[in-house]
PDB file of C-alpha atoms in Angstrom:
ATOM      1  CA  THR A   1      27.176  11.515  -2.703  1.00 56.00           C
ATOM      2  CA  GLY A   2      24.336  13.182  -0.826  1.00 73.00           C
ATOM      3  CA  LYS A   3      21.673  11.844   1.435  1.00 83.00           C
ATOM      4  CA  ASP A   4      18.046  11.177   0.556  1.00 85.00           C
ATOM      5  CA  ALA A   5      15.584  14.045   0.955  1.00 89.00           C
ATOM      6  CA  PHE A   6      12.351  13.031   2.686  1.00 92.00           C
ATOM      7  CA  ALA A   7       8.976  14.680   2.226  1.00 93.00           C
ATOM      8  CA  THR A   8       6.442  15.152   5.007  1.00 95.00           C
ATOM      9  CA  VAL A   9       4.353  12.111   5.905  1.00 97.00           C
ATOM     10  CA  ALA A  10       1.031  11.951   4.032  1.00 98.00           C
ATOM     11  CA  ALA A  11      -1.930   9.602   4.172  1.00 98.00           C
ATOM     12  CA  LEU A  12      -3.048   7.467   1.263  1.00 98.00           C
ATOM     13  CA  THR A  13      -6.823   7.489   0.848  1.00 98.00           C
ATOM     14  CA  ILE A  14      -7.966   3.867   1.072  1.00 98.00           C
ATOM     15  CA  THR A  15     -11.002   2.269   2.711  1.00 98.00           C
ATOM     16  CA  LEU A  16      -9.897  -0.858   4.560  1.00 98.00           C
ATOM     17  CA  ALA A  17     -12.745  -1.112   7.094  1.00 98.00           C
ATOM     18  CA  SER A  18     -14.400  -4.551   6.719  1.00 98.00           C
ATOM     19  CA  LEU A  19     -12.278  -5.427   3.660  1.00 98.00           C
ATOM     20  CA  ALA A  20     -13.273  -9.002   2.808  1.00 98.00           C
ATOM     21  CA  THR A  21     -10.790 -11.830   2.837  1.00 98.00           C
ATOM     22  CA  SER A  22      -9.749 -13.103  -0.598  1.00 98.00           C
ATOM     23  CA  ALA A  23      -7.814 -16.053  -1.941  1.00 96.00           C
ATOM     24  CA  THR A  24      -7.925 -14.674  -5.498  1.00 96.00           C
ATOM     25  CA  GLY A  25      -6.262 -11.248  -5.273  1.00 97.00           C
ATOM     26  CA  VAL A  26      -9.391  -9.160  -4.746  1.00 98.00           C
ATOM     27  CA  GLY A  27      -8.532  -6.161  -2.594  1.00 98.00           C
ATOM     28  CA  ARG A  28      -8.807  -2.409  -2.311  1.00 98.00           C
ATOM     29  CA  GLN A  29      -6.723   0.232  -4.068  1.00 98.00           C
ATOM     30  CA  SER A  30      -5.872   3.666  -2.759  1.00 98.00           C
ATOM     31  CA  THR A  31      -6.625   6.877  -4.556  1.00 98.00           C
ATOM     32  CA  LEU A  32      -3.615   7.508  -6.789  1.00 98.00           C
ATOM     33  CA  VAL A  33      -0.999  10.039  -5.705  1.00 97.00           C
ATOM     34  CA  ASP A  34      -0.312  12.732  -8.299  1.00 97.00           C
ATOM     35  CA  ASN A  35       3.482  12.703  -8.521  1.00 96.00           C
ATOM     36  CA  THR A  36       3.824  15.173 -11.409  1.00 95.00           C
ATOM     37  CA  ALA A  37       4.845  18.112  -9.197  1.00 93.00           C
ATOM     38  CA  ASN A  38       6.834  16.414  -6.402  1.00 92.00           C
ATOM     39  CA  ARG A  39       8.379  13.789  -8.690  1.00 93.00           C
ATOM     40  CA  TYR A  40       9.322  11.408  -5.898  1.00 95.00           C
ATOM     41  CA  SER A  41      11.620   8.730  -7.209  1.00 94.00           C
ATOM     42  CA  GLU A  42      10.512   6.318  -4.482  1.00 95.00           C
ATOM     43  CA  ALA A  43       8.353   6.163  -1.381  1.00 97.00           C
ATOM     44  CA  ASN A  44       8.333   4.514   2.012  1.00 97.00           C
ATOM     45  CA  ILE A  45       4.908   3.006   2.739  1.00 98.00           C
ATOM     46  CA  TYR A  46       3.859   2.670   6.405  1.00 98.00           C
ATOM     47  CA  CYS A  47       0.928   0.359   7.172  1.00 98.00           C
ATOM     48  CA  LYS A  48      -1.200  -0.286  10.227  1.00 98.00           C
ATOM     49  CA  ILE A  49      -3.904  -2.836   9.454  1.00 98.00           C
ATOM     50  CA  THR A  50      -6.206  -4.307  12.087  1.00 98.00           C
ATOM     51  CA  VAL A  51      -7.615  -7.783  11.587  1.00 98.00           C
ATOM     52  CA  GLY A  52     -11.196  -8.711  12.380  1.00 97.00           C
ATOM     53  CA  THR A  53     -12.653 -11.459  14.527  1.00 96.00           C
ATOM     54  CA  THR A  54     -10.586 -14.663  14.858  1.00 97.00           C
ATOM     55  CA  PRO A  55      -8.314 -14.527  11.789  1.00 98.00           C
ATOM     56  CA  THR A  56      -6.544 -17.621  10.513  1.00 97.00           C
ATOM     57  CA  ILE A  57      -2.991 -17.964  11.847  1.00 97.00           C
ATOM     58  CA  ASN A  58      -0.075 -17.764   9.378  1.00 97.00           C
ATOM     59  CA  THR A  59      -2.061 -15.938   6.700  1.00 98.00           C
ATOM     60  CA  LEU A  60      -1.049 -12.752   4.891  1.00 98.00           C
ATOM     61  CA  ILE A  61      -2.104  -9.214   4.199  1.00 98.00           C
ATOM     62  CA  SER A  62      -0.361  -8.209   0.965  1.00 98.00           C
ATOM     63  CA  VAL A  63       0.502  -4.698  -0.222  1.00 98.00           C
ATOM     64  CA  TYR A  64       1.052  -4.073  -3.947  1.00 98.00           C
ATOM     65  CA  LEU A  65       2.385  -1.064  -5.855  1.00 98.00           C
ATOM     66  CA  ILE A  66       0.209   0.337  -8.634  1.00 97.00           C
ATOM     67  CA  ARG A  67       1.458   2.901 -11.140  1.00 97.00           C
ATOM     68  CA  TYR A  68      -0.378   4.905 -13.792  1.00 96.00           C
ATOM     69  CA  ASP A  69       1.192   6.539 -16.839  1.00 94.00           C
ATOM     70  CA  ASN A  70      -1.166   9.563 -16.536  1.00 90.00           C
ATOM     71  CA  SER A  71      -2.678   8.699 -19.903  1.00 90.00           C
ATOM     72  CA  ALA A  72      -4.270   5.273 -20.263  1.00 89.00           C
ATOM     73  CA  ILE A  73      -2.282   2.457 -18.676  1.00 92.00           C
ATOM     74  CA  ALA A  74      -2.172   1.415 -15.013  1.00 94.00           C
ATOM     75  CA  ASP A  75      -1.058  -1.749 -13.249  1.00 94.00           C
ATOM     76  CA  ASP A  76      -3.922  -4.255 -13.428  1.00 95.00           C
ATOM     77  CA  ALA A  77      -6.203  -1.561 -14.927  1.00 95.00           C
ATOM     78  CA  ALA A  78      -6.323   0.337 -11.627  1.00 95.00           C
ATOM     79  CA  GLY A  79      -8.613   3.349 -11.480  1.00 95.00           C
ATOM     80  CA  ALA A  80      -7.861   6.801 -10.121  1.00 95.00           C
ATOM     81  CA  THR A  81      -9.722   6.560  -6.817  1.00 97.00           C
ATOM     82  CA  ASP A  82     -10.203   4.441  -3.698  1.00 98.00           C
ATOM     83  CA  ALA A  83     -12.062   1.374  -5.027  1.00 98.00           C
ATOM     84  CA  ALA A  84     -12.165  -2.399  -5.277  1.00 98.00           C
ATOM     85  CA  HIS A  85      -9.200  -3.733  -7.264  1.00 98.00           C
ATOM     86  CA  THR A  86      -8.094  -7.193  -8.328  1.00 98.00           C
ATOM     87  CA  VAL A  87      -4.359  -7.839  -8.442  1.00 98.00           C
ATOM     88  CA  ILE A  88      -3.085  -9.971 -11.299  1.00 96.00           C
ATOM     89  CA  ASN A  89       0.494  -8.856 -11.853  1.00 95.00           C
ATOM     90  CA  SER A  90       1.063  -5.633  -9.885  1.00 97.00           C
ATOM     91  CA  PRO A  91       4.436  -5.734  -8.116  1.00 97.00           C
ATOM     92  CA  LEU A  92       4.292  -6.974  -4.527  1.00 98.00           C
ATOM     93  CA  LEU A  93       5.739  -4.429  -2.086  1.00 98.00           C
ATOM     94  CA  GLY A  94       5.540  -6.858   0.801  1.00 98.00           C
ATOM     95  CA  THR A  95       3.397  -8.889   3.129  1.00 98.00           C
ATOM     96  CA  ILE A  96       2.266  -8.663   6.733  1.00 98.00           C
ATOM     97  CA  LEU A  97       2.062 -11.995   8.537  1.00 98.00           C
ATOM     98  CA  VAL A  98      -1.051 -12.579  10.639  1.00 98.00           C
ATOM     99  CA  SER A  99       0.641 -14.473  13.441  1.00 97.00           C
ATOM    100  CA  ALA A 100      -2.240 -15.157  15.851  1.00 96.00           C
ATOM    101  CA  THR A 101      -5.925 -16.028  15.888  1.00 96.00           C
ATOM    102  CA  THR A 102      -6.572 -13.149  18.301  1.00 96.00           C
ATOM    103  CA  SER A 103      -9.281 -10.724  17.175  1.00 96.00           C
ATOM    104  CA  ASP A 104      -8.737  -7.019  16.479  1.00 97.00           C
ATOM    105  CA  ILE A 105      -4.925  -6.967  16.593  1.00 97.00           C
ATOM    106  CA  ALA A 106      -3.129  -4.228  14.653  1.00 98.00           C
ATOM    107  CA  TYR A 107      -0.326  -5.482  12.418  1.00 98.00           C
ATOM    108  CA  TYR A 108       2.344  -3.204  10.971  1.00 98.00           C
ATOM    109  CA  GLY A 109       4.494  -3.196   7.865  1.00 98.00           C
ATOM    110  CA  VAL A 110       6.946  -0.764   6.267  1.00 98.00           C
ATOM    111  CA  PHE A 111       7.812  -1.120   2.601  1.00 98.00           C
ATOM    112  CA  ASN A 112       9.982   0.785   0.124  1.00 97.00           C
ATOM    113  CA  THR A 113       9.309   1.097  -3.604  1.00 97.00           C
ATOM    114  CA  ARG A 114      12.979   1.484  -4.675  1.00 94.00           C
ATOM    115  CA  GLN A 115      13.352  -2.000  -6.207  1.00 95.00           C
ATOM    116  CA  PHE A 116      10.640  -1.203  -8.785  1.00 95.00           C
ATOM    117  CA  GLY A 117      12.269   1.907 -10.254  1.00 92.00           C
ATOM    118  CA  SER A 118      10.608   5.284 -10.648  1.00 92.00           C
ATOM    119  CA  LEU A 119       7.112   5.800  -9.274  1.00 95.00           C
ATOM    120  CA  GLY A 120       6.119   7.647 -12.428  1.00 93.00           C
ATOM    121  CA  PRO A 121       3.474  10.377 -12.735  1.00 97.00           C
ATOM    122  CA  LYS A 122       0.803   8.684 -10.566  1.00 97.00           C
ATOM    123  CA  TRP A 123       0.987   5.792  -8.130  1.00 98.00           C
ATOM    124  CA  GLY A 124      -0.750   4.139  -5.193  1.00 98.00           C
ATOM    125  CA  VAL A 125      -1.143   0.806  -3.435  1.00 98.00           C
ATOM    126  CA  THR A 126      -3.560  -2.104  -3.356  1.00 98.00           C
ATOM    127  CA  VAL A 127      -4.139  -4.108  -0.177  1.00 98.00           C
ATOM    128  CA  VAL A 128      -5.296  -7.736  -0.384  1.00 98.00           C
ATOM    129  CA  ASN A 129      -6.540  -9.351   2.815  1.00 98.00           C
ATOM    130  CA  SER A 130      -6.071 -13.129   3.006  1.00 98.00           C
ATOM    131  CA  SER A 131      -6.519 -13.437   6.779  1.00 98.00           C
ATOM    132  CA  GLY A 132      -9.586 -15.669   6.541  1.00 98.00           C
ATOM    133  CA  VAL A 133     -11.909 -12.968   7.947  1.00 98.00           C
ATOM    134  CA  ASN A 134     -12.954  -9.431   7.078  1.00 98.00           C
ATOM    135  CA  LEU A 135     -10.663  -6.708   8.433  1.00 98.00           C
ATOM    136  CA  ASN A 136     -11.758  -4.719  11.476  1.00 98.00           C
ATOM    137  CA  ALA A 137     -14.871  -2.626  10.744  1.00 98.00           C
ATOM    138  CA  THR A 138     -13.581   0.650  12.246  1.00 98.00           C
ATOM    139  CA  GLY A 139     -11.936   2.843   9.619  1.00 97.00           C
ATOM    140  CA  GLY A 140      -9.655   4.575  12.139  1.00 97.00           C
ATOM    141  CA  ASN A 141      -8.036   1.229  12.987  1.00 98.00           C
ATOM    142  CA  HIS A 142      -6.308   1.183   9.581  1.00 98.00           C
ATOM    143  CA  VAL A 143      -3.659   3.647   8.370  1.00 98.00           C
ATOM    144  CA  ILE A 144      -1.607   3.673   5.181  1.00 98.00           C
ATOM    145  CA  ASN A 145       0.870   6.571   5.088  1.00 98.00           C
ATOM    146  CA  PHE A 146       3.769   7.368   2.808  1.00 98.00           C
ATOM    147  CA  ILE A 147       6.867   9.505   2.773  1.00 97.00           C
ATOM    148  CA  GLY A 148       8.124  10.535  -0.657  1.00 96.00           C
ATOM    149  CA  VAL A 149      11.865  10.182  -1.210  1.00 94.00           C
ATOM    150  CA  ASN A 150      14.174  11.937  -3.633  1.00 90.00           C
ATOM    151  CA  PRO A 151      17.918  11.512  -3.832  1.00 79.00           C
ATOM    152  CA  ASN A 152      19.864  14.572  -2.782  1.00 73.00           C
ATOM    153  CA  LEU A 153      22.917  14.591  -5.008  1.00 60.00           C
ATOM    154  CA  THR A 154      24.670  17.561  -3.367  1.00 57.00           C
TER     155      THR A 154
END
């Protein structure tokens, strides 16, 4: 068996500056990645998310996978572009634990999509902030990158 082939790191377009806290799954989705040419079977998602002023300890920032069939159906009726999005049943990629009440700390998470099967023709992520406060207001303090992965069978 071969080893996985990794693409070059790329940024997901998503506006996380001042994202409001939510206890009901209201978050922000990224612009969808067109996967029709690269046909990544999975992706590694790398997150840097900076909390705002005095978050609540032991709360979560959740990252969800959204997929679109390139026709009419997307997880939780996601749109094509960076926008507000409410998660109902999108698959949870993982969570980032807010472990302190200290303001403006960057938290990191790395997640893989493998357990959910193929990414399909278009995909992205939704971030839900449940930290008790809005996220940091500076856009550059938040980064969501991905590396596409394909199995190399040679």
